Coordinates of C-alpha atoms and ligand atoms in Angstrom, one line a residue:
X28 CA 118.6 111.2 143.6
X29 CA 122.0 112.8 143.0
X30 CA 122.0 114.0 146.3
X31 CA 124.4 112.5 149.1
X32 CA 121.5 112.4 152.5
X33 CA 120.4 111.1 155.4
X34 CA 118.7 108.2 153.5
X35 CA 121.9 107.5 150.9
X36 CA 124.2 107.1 154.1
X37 CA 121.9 104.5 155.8
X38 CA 121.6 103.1 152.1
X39 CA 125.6 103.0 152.4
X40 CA 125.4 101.3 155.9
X41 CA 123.2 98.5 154.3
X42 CA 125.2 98.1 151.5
X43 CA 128.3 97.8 153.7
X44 CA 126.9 95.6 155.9
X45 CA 125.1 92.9 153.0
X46 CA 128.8 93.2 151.4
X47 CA 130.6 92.2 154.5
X48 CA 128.3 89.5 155.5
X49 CA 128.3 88.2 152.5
X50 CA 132.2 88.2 152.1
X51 CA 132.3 86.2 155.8
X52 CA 130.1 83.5 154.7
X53 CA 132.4 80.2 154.8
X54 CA 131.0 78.5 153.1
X55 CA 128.5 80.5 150.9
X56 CA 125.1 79.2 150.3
X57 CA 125.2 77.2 146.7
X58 CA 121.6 78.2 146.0
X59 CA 119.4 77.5 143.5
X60 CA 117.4 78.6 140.3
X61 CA 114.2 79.4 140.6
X62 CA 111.7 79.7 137.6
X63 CA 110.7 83.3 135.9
X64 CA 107.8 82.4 137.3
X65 CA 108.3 81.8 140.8
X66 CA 110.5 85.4 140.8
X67 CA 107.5 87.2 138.8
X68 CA 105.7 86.1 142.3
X69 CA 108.4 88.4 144.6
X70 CA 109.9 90.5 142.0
X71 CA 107.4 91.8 139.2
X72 CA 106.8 94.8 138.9
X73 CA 109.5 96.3 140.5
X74 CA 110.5 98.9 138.6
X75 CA 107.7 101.5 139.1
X76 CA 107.6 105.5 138.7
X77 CA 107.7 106.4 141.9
X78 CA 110.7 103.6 143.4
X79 CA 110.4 101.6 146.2
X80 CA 113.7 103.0 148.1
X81 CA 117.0 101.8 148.3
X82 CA 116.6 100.2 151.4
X83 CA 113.6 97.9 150.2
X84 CA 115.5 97.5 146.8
X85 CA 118.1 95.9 148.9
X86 CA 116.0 93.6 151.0
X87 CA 114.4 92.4 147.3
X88 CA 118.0 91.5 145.9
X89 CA 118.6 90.3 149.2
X90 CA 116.1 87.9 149.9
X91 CA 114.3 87.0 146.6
X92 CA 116.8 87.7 143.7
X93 CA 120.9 86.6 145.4
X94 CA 119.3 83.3 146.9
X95 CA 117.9 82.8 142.7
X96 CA 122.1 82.9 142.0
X97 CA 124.2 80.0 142.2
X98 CA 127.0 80.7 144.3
X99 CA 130.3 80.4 141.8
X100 CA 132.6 80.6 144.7
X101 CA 130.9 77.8 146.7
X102 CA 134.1 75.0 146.9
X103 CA 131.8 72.5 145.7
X104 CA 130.8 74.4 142.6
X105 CA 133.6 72.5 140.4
X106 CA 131.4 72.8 136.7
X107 CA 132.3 74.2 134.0
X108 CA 134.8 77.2 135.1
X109 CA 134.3 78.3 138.7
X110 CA 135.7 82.0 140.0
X111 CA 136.8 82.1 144.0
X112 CA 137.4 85.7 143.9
X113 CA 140.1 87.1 146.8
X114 CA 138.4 89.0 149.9
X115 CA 140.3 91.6 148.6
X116 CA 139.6 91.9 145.1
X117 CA 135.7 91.4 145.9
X118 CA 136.2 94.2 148.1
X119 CA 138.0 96.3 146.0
X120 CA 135.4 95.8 143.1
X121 CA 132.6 97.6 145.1
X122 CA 135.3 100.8 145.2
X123 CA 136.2 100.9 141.4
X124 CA 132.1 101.0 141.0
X125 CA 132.0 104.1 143.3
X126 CA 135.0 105.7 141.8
X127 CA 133.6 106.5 138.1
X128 CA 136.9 106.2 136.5
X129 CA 136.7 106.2 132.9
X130 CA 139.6 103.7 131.9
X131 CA 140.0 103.7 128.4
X132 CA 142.2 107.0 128.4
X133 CA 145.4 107.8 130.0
X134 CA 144.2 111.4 130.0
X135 CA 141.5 110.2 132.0
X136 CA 142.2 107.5 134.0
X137 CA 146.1 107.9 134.6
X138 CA 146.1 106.4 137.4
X139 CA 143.7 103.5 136.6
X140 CA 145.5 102.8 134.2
X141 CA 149.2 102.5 135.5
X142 CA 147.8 100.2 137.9
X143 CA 146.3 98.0 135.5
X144 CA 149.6 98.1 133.4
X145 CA 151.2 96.7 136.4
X146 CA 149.6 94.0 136.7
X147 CA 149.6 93.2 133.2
X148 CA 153.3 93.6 133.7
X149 CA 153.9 90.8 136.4
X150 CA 151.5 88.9 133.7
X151 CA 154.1 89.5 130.8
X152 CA 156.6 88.1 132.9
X153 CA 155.1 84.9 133.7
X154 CA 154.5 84.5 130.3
X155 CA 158.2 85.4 129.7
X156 CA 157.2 88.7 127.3
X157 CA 160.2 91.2 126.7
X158 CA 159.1 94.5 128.7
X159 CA 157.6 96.0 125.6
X160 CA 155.0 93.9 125.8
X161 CA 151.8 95.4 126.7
X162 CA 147.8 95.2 126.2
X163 CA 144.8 95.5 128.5
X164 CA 142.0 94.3 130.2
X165 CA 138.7 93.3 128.7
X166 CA 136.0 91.5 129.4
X167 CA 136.6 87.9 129.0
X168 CA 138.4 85.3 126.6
X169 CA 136.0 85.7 124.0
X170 CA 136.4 89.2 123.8
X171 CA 140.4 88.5 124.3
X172 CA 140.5 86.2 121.4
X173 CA 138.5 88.0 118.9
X174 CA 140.8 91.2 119.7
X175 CA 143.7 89.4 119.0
X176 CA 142.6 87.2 116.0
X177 CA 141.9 90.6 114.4
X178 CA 144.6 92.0 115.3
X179 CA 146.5 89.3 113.8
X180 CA 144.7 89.6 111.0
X181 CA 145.3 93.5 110.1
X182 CA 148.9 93.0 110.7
X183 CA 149.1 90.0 107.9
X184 CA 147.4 92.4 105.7
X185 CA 149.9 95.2 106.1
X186 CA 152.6 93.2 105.4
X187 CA 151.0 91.0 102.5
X188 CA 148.8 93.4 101.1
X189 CA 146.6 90.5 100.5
X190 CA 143.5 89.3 102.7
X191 CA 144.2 86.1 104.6
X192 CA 141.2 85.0 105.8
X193 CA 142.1 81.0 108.1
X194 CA 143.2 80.4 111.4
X195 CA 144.8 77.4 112.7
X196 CA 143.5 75.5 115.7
X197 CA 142.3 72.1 116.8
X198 CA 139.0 70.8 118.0
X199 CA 139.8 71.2 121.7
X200 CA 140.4 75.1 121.3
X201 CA 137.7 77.0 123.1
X202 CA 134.5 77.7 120.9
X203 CA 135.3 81.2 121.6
X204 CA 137.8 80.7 119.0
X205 CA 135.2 79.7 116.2
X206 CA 132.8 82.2 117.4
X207 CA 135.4 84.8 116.4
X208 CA 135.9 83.5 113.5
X209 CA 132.3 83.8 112.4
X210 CA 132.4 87.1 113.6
X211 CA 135.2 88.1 111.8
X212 CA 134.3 85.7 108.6
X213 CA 137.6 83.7 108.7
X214 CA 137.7 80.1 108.5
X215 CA 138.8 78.0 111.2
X216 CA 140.9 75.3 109.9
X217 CA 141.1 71.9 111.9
X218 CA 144.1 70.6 112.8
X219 CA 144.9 66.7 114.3
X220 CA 145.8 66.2 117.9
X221 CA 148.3 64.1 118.7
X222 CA 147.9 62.6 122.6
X223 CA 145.0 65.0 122.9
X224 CA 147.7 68.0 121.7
X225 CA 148.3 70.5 119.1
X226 CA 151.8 69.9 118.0
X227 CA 154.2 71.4 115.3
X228 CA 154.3 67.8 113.3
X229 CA 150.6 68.3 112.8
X230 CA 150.3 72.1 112.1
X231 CA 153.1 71.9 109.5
X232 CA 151.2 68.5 107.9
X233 CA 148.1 71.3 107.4
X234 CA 150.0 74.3 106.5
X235 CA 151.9 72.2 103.6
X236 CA 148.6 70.7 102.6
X237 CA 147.0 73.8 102.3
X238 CA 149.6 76.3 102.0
X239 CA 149.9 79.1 104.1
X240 CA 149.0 82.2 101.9
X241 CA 145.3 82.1 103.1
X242 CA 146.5 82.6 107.2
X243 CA 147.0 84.6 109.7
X244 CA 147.0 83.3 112.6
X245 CA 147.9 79.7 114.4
X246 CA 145.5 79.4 117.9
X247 CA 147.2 77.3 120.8
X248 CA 145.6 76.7 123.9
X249 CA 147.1 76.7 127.7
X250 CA 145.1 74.8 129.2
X251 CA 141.9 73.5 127.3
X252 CA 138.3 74.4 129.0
X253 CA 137.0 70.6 128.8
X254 CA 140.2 68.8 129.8
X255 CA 142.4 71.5 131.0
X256 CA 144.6 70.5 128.1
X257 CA 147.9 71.7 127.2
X258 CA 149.5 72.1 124.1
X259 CA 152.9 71.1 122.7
X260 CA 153.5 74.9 122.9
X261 CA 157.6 75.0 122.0
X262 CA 156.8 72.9 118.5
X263 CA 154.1 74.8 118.1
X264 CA 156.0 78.2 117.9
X265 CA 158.8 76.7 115.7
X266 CA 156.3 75.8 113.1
X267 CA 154.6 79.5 113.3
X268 CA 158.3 81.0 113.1
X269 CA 159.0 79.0 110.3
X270 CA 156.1 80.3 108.4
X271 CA 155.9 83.6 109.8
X272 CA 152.4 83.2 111.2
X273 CA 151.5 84.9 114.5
X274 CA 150.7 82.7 117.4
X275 CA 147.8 82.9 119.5
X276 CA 147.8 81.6 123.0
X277 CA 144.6 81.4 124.7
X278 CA 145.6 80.9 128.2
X279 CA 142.2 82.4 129.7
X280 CA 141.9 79.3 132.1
X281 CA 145.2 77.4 132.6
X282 CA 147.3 80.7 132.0
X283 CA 147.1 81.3 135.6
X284 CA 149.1 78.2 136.2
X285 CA 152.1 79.8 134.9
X286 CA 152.3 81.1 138.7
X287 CA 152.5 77.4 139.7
X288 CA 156.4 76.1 139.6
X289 CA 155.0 72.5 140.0
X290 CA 153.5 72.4 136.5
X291 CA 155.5 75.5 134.9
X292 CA 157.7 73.4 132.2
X293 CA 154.7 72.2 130.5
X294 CA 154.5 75.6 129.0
X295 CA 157.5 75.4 127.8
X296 CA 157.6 77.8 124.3
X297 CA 154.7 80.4 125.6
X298 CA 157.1 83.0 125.4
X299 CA 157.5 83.0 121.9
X300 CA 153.2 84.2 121.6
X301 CA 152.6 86.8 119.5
X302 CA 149.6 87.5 121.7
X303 CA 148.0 85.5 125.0
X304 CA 145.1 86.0 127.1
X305 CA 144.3 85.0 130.9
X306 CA 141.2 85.1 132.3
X307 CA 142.1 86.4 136.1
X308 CA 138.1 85.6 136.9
X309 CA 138.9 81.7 136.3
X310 CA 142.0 80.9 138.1
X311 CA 143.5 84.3 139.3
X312 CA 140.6 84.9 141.9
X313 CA 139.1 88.0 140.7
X314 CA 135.9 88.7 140.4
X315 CA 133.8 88.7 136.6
X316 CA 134.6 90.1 134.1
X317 CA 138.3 90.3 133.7
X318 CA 140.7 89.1 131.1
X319 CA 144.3 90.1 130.6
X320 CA 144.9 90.5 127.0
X321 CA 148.7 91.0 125.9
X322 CA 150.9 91.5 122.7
X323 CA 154.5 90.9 121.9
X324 CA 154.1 94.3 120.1
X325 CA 151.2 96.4 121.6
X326 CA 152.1 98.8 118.4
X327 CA 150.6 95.9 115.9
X328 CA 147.4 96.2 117.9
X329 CA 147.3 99.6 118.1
X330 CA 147.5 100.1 114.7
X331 CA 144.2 97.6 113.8
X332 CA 142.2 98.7 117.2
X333 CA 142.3 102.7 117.5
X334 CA 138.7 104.7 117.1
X335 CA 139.2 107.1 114.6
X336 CA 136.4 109.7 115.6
X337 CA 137.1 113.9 115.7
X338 CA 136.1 113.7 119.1
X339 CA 138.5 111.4 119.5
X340 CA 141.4 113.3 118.3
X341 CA 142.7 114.6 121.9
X342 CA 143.4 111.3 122.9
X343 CA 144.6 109.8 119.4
X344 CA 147.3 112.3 119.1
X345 CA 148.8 112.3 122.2
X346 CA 151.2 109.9 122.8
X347 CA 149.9 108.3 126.0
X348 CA 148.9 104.7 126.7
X349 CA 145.2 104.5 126.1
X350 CA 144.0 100.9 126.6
X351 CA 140.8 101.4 124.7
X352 CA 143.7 101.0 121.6
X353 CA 144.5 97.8 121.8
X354 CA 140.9 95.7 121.7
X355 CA 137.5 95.4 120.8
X356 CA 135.6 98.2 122.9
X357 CA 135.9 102.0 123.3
X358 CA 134.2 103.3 126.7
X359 CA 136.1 100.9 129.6
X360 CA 135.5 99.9 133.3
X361 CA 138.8 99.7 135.1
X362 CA 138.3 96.4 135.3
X363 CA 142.0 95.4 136.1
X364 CA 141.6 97.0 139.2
X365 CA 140.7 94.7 141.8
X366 CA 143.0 92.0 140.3
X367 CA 145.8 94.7 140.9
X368 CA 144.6 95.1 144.5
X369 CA 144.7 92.1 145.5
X370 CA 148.2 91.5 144.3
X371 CA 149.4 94.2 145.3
X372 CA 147.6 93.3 149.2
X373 CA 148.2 89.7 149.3
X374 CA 151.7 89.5 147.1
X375 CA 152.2 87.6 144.6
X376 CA 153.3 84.3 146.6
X377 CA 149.9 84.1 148.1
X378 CA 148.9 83.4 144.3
X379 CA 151.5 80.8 143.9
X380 CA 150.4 79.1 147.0
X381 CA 146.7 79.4 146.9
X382 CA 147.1 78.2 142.5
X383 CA 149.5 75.2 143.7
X384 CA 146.7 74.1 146.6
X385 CA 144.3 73.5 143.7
X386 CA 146.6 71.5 141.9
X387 CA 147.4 69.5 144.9
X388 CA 143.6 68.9 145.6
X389 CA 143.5 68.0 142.0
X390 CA 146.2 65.6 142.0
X391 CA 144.2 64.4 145.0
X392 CA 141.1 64.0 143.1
X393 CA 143.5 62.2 140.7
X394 CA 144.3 59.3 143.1
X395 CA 140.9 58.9 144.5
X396 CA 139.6 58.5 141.4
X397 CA 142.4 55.9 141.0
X398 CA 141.7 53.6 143.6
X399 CA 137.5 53.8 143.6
X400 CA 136.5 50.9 141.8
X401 CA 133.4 51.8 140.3
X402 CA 135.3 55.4 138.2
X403 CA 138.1 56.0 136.1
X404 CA 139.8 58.7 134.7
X405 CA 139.3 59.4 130.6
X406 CA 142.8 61.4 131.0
X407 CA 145.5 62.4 133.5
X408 CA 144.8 65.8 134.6
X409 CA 147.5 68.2 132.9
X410 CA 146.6 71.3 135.7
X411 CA 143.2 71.5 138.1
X412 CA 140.2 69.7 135.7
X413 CA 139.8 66.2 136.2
X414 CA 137.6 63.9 133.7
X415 CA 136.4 60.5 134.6
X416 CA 133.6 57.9 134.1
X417 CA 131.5 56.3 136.0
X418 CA 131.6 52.8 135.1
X419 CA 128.2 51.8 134.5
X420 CA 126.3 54.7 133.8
X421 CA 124.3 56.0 131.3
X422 CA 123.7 59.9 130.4
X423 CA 121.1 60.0 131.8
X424 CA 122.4 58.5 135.3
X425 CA 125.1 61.5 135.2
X426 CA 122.5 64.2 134.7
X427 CA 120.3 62.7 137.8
X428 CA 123.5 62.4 140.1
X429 CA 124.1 65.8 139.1
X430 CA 120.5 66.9 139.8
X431 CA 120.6 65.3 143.3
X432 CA 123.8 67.0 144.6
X433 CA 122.3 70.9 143.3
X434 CA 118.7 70.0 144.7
X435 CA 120.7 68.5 148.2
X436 CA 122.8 71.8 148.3
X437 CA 125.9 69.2 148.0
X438 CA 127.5 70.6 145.4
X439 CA 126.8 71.8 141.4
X440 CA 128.9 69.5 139.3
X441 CA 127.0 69.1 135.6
X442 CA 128.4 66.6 133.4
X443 CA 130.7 66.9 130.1
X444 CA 130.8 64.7 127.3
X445 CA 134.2 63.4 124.9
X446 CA 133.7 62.1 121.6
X447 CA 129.9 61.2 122.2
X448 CA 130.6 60.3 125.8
X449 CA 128.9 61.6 128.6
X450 CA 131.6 61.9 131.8
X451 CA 132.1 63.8 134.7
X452 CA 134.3 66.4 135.2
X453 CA 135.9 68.5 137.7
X454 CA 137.2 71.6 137.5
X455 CA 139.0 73.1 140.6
X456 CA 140.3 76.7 140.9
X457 CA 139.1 77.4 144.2
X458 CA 141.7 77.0 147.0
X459 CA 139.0 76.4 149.6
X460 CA 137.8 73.2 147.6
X461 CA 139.2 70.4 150.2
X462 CA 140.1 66.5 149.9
X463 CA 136.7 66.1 151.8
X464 CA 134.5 67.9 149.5
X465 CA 136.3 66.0 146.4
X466 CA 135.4 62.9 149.2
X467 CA 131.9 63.8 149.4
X468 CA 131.4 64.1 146.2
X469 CA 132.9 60.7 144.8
X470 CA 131.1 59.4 147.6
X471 CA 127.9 60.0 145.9
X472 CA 128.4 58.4 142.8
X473 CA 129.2 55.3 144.5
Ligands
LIG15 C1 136.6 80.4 129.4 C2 137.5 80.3 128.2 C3 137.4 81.2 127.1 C4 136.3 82.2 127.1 O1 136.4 83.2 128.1 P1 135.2 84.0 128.6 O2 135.8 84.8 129.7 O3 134.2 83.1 129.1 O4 134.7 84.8 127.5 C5 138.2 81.1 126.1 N1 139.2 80.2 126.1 C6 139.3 79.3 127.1 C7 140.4 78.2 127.0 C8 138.5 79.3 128.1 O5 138.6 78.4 129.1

């Protein structure tokens, strides 16, 4: 099976031809679930000891398994965090697979590498991040923010010699953020929002009451997952400059608007981070599973990252760039990759216009939801999610709507809830979502 034949190149044709059909689609299929049972009925047994062949493989995936996937890129797929991945970078995906590039090494993956440094570069300087900034891909926010909450955390302990163990944040940062925390056994301590935002009046009310021996890091969000939320970023970083504590900016869904001049100024302060994430599989259009992870001082990560291992000791002590160094993870896809194609096919522009389209479908969404009698938003809309009640409704009303529009093949939009209350929500990052599908689907809930 490691041999390249007649029956691997019409393998190659098939795959070729499934990826390029499936890449013209417009619109995809949304599909639907199906139960374990139903795919036990076309798919058990599969696996066997003597294989099936590729080409039958294929035709299983094909036909039984894609159709049992929900469609993220569909334009009517607006739950929780959708991904409309670039022709390009879909594309370019399939080549980093065939390439076995090993991208945790300079040594080994030089080139890999440089290109994913590139476009962590043009990242860094949406952010506003001197040049020495630096950091790498991984696989998505959670990862992101667990790397840098620990690097945070070694760095405090260098300087203090003692072992902070609390992190500041409020209820609207990303569960991700508590989930490292339990990993790492830190507290998360709770701070008050003020208009639905973390500000500097309100971290420094916690830090005095509590002191600020015990932490080491301060966790602002760009862009909150539930309300797309951002927060008072500049106050923020006065109050964590004040105290010396690093800042944390998880930007893994609305860092991507950074690209978008028409909502730019409300991140006013995110250059001052100590570290930030972006999730270029939410917003950025590239394919799962790909988040941009960056320090101020990539040398702060290094230092509380790097495998210590003798086999490890050609790489440690030379002085290269090895991204493995800077989070969670040794052994690395080049997962950057087909971000860094696309930007470097369509320019970066294209991503300006194609993020500032979802914004003005948003903004659309917005006024629709203004003038309908029977909704009403819970918040104006910071970036490209939308939240808003349907007068009238119970929960259980929002989950049978919701139902009705997967089962119809109209469109997958599951509900959220705020403070007990069940809502709907939007969330739009895909530039082919129109004013008509945001029309058909308020249309429903009439
Ligand atoms: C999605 C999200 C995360 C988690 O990212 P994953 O890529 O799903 O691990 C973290 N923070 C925010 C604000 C998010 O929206």
């Amino acid at each position: 099976m490691h041999e390249f034949d007649e029956t691997t190149r019409a393998l190659g044709d098939e795959v070729l031809r499934y990826t390029k059909e499936r890449l013209a689609l417009d619109p995809v299929p949304l599909d639907f679930p199906r139960t374990k049972a139903e795919l036990d009925t076309v798919a058990a047994g599969a696996i066997s000891a003597g294989g099936i062949g590729g080409l039958a493989a294929m035709r299983l995936f094909e036909e039984d398994l894609a159709p049992a996937c929900l469609s993220i890129d569909h334009p009517r797929y607006l739950s929780f965090i959708p991904c409309a991945p670039t022709r390009e970078a879909a594309m370019f995906d399939l080549i980093v697979g065939a390439s076995s590039i090993y991208a945790g090494s300079w040594l080994e993956g030089a080139g890999a590498v440089y290109a994913e440094n590139q476009a962590l570069d043009w990242i860094a300087s949406l952010v506003g991040l001197p040049a020495s900034a630096g950091g790498v891909f991984v696989p998505g926010g959670t990862i992101g923010n667990l790397s840098a909450l620990v690097a945070a955390r070694a760095t405090a302990r260098a300087r203090t010699g003692r072992r902070p163990y609390r992190v500041a944040a409020t209820a609207g940062a990303h569960s991700s953020i508590q989930s490292a925390c339990d990993v790492m056994d830190a507290e998360l301590v709770p701070v008050d929002v003020e208009d639905w935002r973390l500000t500097g009046d309100n971290l420094r009310a916690v830090l005095e009451a509590e002191g600020t021996e015990d932490f080491f890091a301060v966790v602002a969000t760009a862009g909150t997952t539930n309300f797309g939320i951002i927060d008072d970023l500049a106050s923020v970083a006065d109050v964590c400059e004040e105290y010396g504590l690093w800042l944390h900016i998880d930007g893994a869904y609305g860092g991507a608007g950074l690209a978008a001049p028409s909502v730019r100024s409300r991140y006013a302060g995110i250059e001052r981070c100590d570290s930030f994430i972006v999730d270029p599989h939410k917003w950025l259009f590239a394919p799962f599973d790909c988040c941009a992870l960056l320090y101020r001082d990539p040398n702060l990560a290094r230092a509380a990252h790097t495998q210590h291992a003798s086999y490890l000791d050609v790489l440690n002590d030379a002085e290269d760039w090895n991204p493995t160094d800077y989070s969670i993870g040794l052994t690395r896809r080049a997962r950057g990759l087909p971000f860094w194609f696309s930007l470097v096919a369509n320019g970066t522009a294209a991503y300006t216009a194609a993020i500032e389209r979802t914004l003005e479908v948003t903004r659309y969404a917005e006024t629709q939801v203004a003038q309908r009698p029977y909704v009403e938003a819970v918040r104006a809309a910071d970036l490209t999610v939308l939240v808003f009640r349907r007068l009238g409704w119970e929960p259980a009303d929002y989950y049978a709507w919701s139902d009705t529009l997967l089962e119809s093949q109209q469109g997958f939009v599951v509900p959220t809830s705020h403070a007990g209350e069940t809502l709907a929500r939007f969330a739009i990052v895909n530039p082919k979502t129109s004013e008509a599908d945001i029309d058909a689907i308020l249309d429903s809930m009439a």
